[in-house]
GROMACS .gro file of C-alpha atoms in nm:
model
   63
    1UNK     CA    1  13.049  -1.811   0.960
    2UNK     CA    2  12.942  -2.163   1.022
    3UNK     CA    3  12.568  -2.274   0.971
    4UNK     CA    4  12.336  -2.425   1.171
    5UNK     CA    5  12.326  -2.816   1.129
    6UNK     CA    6  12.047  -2.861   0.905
    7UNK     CA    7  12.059  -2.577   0.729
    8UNK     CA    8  12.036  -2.572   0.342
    9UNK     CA    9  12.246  -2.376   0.042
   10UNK     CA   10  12.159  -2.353  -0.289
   11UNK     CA   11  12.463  -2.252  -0.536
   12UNK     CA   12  12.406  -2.127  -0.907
   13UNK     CA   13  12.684  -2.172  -1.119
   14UNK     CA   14  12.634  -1.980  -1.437
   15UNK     CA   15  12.907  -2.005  -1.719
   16UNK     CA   16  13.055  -1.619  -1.750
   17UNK     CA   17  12.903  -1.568  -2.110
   18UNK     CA   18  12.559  -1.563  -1.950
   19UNK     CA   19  12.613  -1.347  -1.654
   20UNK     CA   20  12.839  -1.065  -1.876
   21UNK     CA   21  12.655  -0.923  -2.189
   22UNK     CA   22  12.850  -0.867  -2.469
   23UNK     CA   23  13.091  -0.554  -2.459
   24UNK     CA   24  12.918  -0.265  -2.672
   25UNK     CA   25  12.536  -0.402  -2.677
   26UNK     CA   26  12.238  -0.222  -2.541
   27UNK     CA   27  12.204  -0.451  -2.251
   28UNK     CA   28  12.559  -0.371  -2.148
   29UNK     CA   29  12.512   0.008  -2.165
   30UNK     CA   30  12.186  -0.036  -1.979
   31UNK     CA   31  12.441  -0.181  -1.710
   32UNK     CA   32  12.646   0.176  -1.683
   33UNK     CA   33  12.287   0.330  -1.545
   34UNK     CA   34  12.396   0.474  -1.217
   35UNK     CA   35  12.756   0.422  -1.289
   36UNK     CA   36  12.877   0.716  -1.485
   37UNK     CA   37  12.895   1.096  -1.410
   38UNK     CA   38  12.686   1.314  -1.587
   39UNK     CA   39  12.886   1.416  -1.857
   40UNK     CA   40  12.983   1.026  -1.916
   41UNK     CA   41  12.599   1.019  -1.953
   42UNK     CA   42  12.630   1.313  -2.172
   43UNK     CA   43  12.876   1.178  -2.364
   44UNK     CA   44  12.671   0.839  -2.470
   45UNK     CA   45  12.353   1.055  -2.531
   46UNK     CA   46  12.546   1.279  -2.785
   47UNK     CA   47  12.685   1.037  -2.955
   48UNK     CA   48  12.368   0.801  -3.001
   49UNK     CA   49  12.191   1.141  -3.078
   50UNK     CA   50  12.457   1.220  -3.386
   51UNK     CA   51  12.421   0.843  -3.515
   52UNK     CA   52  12.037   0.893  -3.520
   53UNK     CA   53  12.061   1.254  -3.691
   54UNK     CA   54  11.947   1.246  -4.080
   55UNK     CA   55  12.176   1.317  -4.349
   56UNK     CA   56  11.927   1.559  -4.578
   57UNK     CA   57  12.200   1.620  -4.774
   58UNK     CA   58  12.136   1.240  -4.903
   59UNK     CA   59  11.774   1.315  -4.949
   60UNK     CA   60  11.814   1.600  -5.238
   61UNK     CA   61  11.730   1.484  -5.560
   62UNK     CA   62  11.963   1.620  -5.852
   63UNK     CA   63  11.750   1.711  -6.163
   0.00000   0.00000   0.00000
């Protein structure tokens, strides 16, 4: 589509490392929002769930 004479553009040319967050970090998963089905969603929110859960068994104190 050609422009009107006159007319201005502005281009941003970004190197990819800036535009693509790192595979596996919070920002990326914050990316998937909207993206996945529900029990992709499920899925993530298990497993974070599991990695957060406390080991009591470490806790007990042998006398």
């Amino acid at each position: 589509m050609p422009l009107s004479q006159g007319t201005r553009v502005e281009v941003d040319v970004k190197p990819v490392s800036e535009t693509k967050p790192r595979k596996g970090s919070p920002q990326a998963v914050l990316q998937l929002a909207g993206t996945l089905t529900s029990e992709e969603a499920e899925a993530i929110l298990k497993a974070a769930q599991e990695c957060r859960r406390i080991d009591w068994e470490l806790w007990k104190q042998e006398s």
